[in-house]
Short mmCIF file of C-alpha atoms in Angstrom, two decimals:
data_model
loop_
_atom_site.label_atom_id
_atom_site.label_comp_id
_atom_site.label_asym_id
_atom_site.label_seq_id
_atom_site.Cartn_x
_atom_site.Cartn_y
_atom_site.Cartn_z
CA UNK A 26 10.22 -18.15 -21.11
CA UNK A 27 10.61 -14.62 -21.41
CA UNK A 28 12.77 -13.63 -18.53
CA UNK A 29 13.82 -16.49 -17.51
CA UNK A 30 15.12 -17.20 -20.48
CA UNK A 31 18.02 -14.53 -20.46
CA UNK A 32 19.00 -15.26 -16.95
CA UNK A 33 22.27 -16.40 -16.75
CA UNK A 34 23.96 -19.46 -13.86
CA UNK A 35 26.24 -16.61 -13.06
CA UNK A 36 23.21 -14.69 -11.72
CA UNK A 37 21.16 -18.19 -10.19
CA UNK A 38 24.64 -18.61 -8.31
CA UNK A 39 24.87 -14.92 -6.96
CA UNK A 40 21.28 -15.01 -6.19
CA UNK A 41 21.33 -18.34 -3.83
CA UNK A 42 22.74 -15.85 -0.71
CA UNK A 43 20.70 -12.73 -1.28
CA UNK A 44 17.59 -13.73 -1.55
CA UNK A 45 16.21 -11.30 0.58
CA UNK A 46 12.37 -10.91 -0.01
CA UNK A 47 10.13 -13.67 1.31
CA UNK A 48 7.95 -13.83 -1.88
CA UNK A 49 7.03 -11.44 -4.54
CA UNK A 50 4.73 -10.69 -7.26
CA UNK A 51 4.06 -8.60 -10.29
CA UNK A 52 1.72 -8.64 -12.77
CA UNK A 53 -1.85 -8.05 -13.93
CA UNK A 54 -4.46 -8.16 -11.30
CA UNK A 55 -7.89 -9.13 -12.80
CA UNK A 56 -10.98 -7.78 -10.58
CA UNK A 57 -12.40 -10.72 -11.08
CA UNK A 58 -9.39 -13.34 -9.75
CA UNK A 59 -7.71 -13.43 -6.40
CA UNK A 60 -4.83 -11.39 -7.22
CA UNK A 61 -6.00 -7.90 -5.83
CA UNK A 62 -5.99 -10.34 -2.56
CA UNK A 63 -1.78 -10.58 -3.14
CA UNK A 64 -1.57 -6.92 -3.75
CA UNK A 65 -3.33 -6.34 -0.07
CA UNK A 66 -0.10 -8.47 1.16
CA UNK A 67 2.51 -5.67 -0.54
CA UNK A 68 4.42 -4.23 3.15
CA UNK A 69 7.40 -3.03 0.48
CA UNK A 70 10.17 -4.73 2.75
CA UNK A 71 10.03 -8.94 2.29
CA UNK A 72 6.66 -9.22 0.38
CA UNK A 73 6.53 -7.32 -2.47
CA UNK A 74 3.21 -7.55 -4.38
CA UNK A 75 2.50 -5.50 -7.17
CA UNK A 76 -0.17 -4.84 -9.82
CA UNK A 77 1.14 -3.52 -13.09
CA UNK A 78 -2.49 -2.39 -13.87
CA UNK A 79 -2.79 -0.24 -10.84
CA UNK A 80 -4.03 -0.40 -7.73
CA UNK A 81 -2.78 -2.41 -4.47
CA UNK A 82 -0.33 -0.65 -1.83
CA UNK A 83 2.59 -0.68 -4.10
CA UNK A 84 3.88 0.77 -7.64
CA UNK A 85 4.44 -2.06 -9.78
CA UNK A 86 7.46 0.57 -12.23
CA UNK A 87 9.38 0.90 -9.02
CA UNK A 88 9.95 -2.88 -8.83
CA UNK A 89 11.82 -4.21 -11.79
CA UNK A 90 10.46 -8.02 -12.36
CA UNK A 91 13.92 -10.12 -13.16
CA UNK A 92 15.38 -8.35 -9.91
CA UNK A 93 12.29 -9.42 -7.71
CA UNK A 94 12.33 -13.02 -8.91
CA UNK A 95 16.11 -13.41 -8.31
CA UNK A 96 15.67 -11.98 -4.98
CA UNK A 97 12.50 -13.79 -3.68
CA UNK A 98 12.61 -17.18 -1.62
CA UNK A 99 9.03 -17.85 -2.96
CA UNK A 100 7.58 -16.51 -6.03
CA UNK A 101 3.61 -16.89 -6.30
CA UNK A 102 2.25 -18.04 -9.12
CA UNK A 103 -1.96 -17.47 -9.13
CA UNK A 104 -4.19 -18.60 -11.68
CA UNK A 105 -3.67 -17.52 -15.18
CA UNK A 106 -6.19 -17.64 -18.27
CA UNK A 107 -5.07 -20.65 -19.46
CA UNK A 108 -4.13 -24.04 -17.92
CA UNK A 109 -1.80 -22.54 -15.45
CA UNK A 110 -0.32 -19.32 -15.16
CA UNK A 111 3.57 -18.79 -17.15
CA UNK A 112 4.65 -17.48 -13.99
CA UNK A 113 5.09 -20.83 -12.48
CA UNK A 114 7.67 -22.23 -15.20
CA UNK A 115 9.47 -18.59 -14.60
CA UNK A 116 9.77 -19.40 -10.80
CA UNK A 117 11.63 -22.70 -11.57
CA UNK A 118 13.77 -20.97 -14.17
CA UNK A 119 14.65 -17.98 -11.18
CA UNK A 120 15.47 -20.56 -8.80
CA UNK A 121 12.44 -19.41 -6.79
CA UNK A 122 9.90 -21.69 -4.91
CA UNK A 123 6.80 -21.27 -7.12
CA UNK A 124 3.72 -20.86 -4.55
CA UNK A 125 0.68 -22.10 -6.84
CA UNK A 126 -2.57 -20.63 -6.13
CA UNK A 127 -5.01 -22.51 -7.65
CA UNK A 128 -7.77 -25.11 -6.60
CA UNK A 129 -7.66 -26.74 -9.65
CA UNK A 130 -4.86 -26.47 -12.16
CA UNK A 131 -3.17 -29.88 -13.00
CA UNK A 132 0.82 -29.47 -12.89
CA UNK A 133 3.40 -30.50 -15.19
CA UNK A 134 4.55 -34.13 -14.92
CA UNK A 135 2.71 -34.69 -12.19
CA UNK A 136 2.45 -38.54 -12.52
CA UNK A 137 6.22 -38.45 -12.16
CA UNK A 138 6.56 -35.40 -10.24
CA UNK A 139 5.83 -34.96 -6.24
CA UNK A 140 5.34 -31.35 -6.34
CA UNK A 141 5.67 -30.70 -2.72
CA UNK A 142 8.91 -31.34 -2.53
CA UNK A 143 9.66 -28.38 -3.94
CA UNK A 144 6.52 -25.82 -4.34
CA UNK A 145 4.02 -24.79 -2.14
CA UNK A 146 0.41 -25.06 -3.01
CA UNK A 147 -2.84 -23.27 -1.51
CA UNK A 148 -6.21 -22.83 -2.46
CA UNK A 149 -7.36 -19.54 -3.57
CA UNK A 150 -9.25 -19.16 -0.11
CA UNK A 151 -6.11 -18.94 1.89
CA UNK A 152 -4.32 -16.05 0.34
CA UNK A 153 -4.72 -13.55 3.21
CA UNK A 154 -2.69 -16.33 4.87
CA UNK A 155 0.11 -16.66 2.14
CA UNK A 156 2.51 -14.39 5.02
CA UNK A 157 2.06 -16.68 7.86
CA UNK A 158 2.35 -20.13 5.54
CA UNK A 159 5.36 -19.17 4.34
CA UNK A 160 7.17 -18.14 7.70
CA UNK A 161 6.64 -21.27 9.52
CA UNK A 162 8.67 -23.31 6.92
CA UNK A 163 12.03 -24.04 8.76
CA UNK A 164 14.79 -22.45 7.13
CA UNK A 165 16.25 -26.45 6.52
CA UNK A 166 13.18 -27.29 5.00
CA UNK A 167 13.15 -24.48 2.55
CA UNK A 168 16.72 -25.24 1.84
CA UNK A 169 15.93 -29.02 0.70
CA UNK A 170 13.44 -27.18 -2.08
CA UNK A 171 15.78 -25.21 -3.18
CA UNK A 172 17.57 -28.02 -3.85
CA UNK A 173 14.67 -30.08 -5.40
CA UNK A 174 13.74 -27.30 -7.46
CA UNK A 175 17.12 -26.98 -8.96
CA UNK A 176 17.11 -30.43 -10.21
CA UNK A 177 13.80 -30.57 -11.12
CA UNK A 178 14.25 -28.03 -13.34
CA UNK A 179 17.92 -29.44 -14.75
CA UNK A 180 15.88 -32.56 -15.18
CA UNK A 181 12.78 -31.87 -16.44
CA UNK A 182 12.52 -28.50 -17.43
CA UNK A 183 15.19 -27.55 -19.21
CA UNK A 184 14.17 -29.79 -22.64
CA UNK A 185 9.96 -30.12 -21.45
CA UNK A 186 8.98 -32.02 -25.08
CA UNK A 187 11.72 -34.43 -25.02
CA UNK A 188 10.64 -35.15 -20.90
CA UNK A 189 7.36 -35.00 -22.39
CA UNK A 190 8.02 -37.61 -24.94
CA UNK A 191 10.21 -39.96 -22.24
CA UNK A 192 7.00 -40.32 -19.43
CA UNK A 193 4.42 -41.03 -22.67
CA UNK A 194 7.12 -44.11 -23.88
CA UNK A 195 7.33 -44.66 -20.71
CA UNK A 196 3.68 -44.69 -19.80
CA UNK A 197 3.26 -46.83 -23.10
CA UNK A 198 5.90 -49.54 -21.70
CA UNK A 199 4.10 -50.07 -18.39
CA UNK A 200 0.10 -50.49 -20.41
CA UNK A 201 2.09 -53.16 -22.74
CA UNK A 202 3.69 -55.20 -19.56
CA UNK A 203 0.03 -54.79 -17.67
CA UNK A 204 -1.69 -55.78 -21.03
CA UNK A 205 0.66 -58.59 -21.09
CA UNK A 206 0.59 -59.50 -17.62
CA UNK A 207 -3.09 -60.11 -18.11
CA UNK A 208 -2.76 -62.10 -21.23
CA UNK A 209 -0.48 -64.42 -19.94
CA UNK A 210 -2.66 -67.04 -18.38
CA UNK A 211 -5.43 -67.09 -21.39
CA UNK A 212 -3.41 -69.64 -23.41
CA UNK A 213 -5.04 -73.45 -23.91
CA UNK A 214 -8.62 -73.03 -24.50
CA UNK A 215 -11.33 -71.53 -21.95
CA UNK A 216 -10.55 -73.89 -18.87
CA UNK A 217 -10.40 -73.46 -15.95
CA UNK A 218 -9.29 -70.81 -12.51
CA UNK A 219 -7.85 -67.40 -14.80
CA UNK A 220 -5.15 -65.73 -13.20
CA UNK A 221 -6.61 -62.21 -13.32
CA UNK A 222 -6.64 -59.76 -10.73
#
């Protein structure tokens, strides 16, 4: 999407050693949602937090938005207007662990996906605490989502409707062997002890 779109694996390889800034963001910052919260977080050396509508401690034009997300360990991603915000799928794309700031928001694949292996998640009450959260994950432990992330993204991201289509057959396959399951003791009239569980 967008950005992340025109990044090239020449640039995802360079960026694996300099990823200098702890986390970023830039974008709009609604009065009304927690992201004049991230902007309070902006110290201009490892978090960089920036609204592009004004206001915060930082200038948003002085921080250009491919170059932050290539450079971040963790990108946050806070609620958007829709289901979730675009930023997260442009985190995975960067190569940067998306931090998801939403109570509610339901995540892609999750039935197949264990999104803590590779994202971090906090409610919208703990944002003032985004800073210390991050910095007591172990450098090895960030280094295993990196990882995760990378495949995740090779694996599921990369082609979303045709991984889309794959979990719904495959969702389809387990009903029909449960539905079958069930049926398979109901043979030879109404008698006696079913087998269902």
């Amino acid at each position: 999407t967008g950005e992340a779109a025109r990044v090239s694996p020449a640039e995802l390889a360079a960026a694996r050693g300099r990823r200098s800034l702890l986390a970023s963001f830039k974008g709009v910052c609604q009065s009304s949602s927690r992201r004049p919260q991230l902007a309070k977080l902006h110290n201009g050396r490892d978090l960089i937090m920036v609204c592009t509508n004004g206001g915060g401690r930082g200038s948003a034009q002085h921080w250009d938005y491919k170059t932050l997300m290539l450079s971040s360990v963790f990108s946050v991603a806070p609620a958007g207007n829709g289901l979730h915000s675009f930023r997260l799928a442009e985190a995975i794309f960067f190569g940067s662990i998306p931090v998801i700031v939403d109570d509610e928001v339901t995540l892609p694949f999750c039935s197949v996906l264990d999104w803590r292996r590779f994202s971090v998640r906090i409610r919208q009450s703990q944002v003032s605490q985004l800073p210390q959260l991050l910095r007591a994950i172990p450098p090895a432990e960030v280094a295993r989502m990196q990882t995760r992330l990378a495949e995740v993204k090779r694996k599921y991201f990369l082609f979303p409707f045709n991984t889309a289509m794959a979990i719904l057959h495959l969702r389809v396959r387990e009903a029909q062997r449960a539905a079958a399951k069930g049926d398979g003791g109901g043979g030879g009239g109404g008698g006696g002890g079913g087998r269902g569980r």
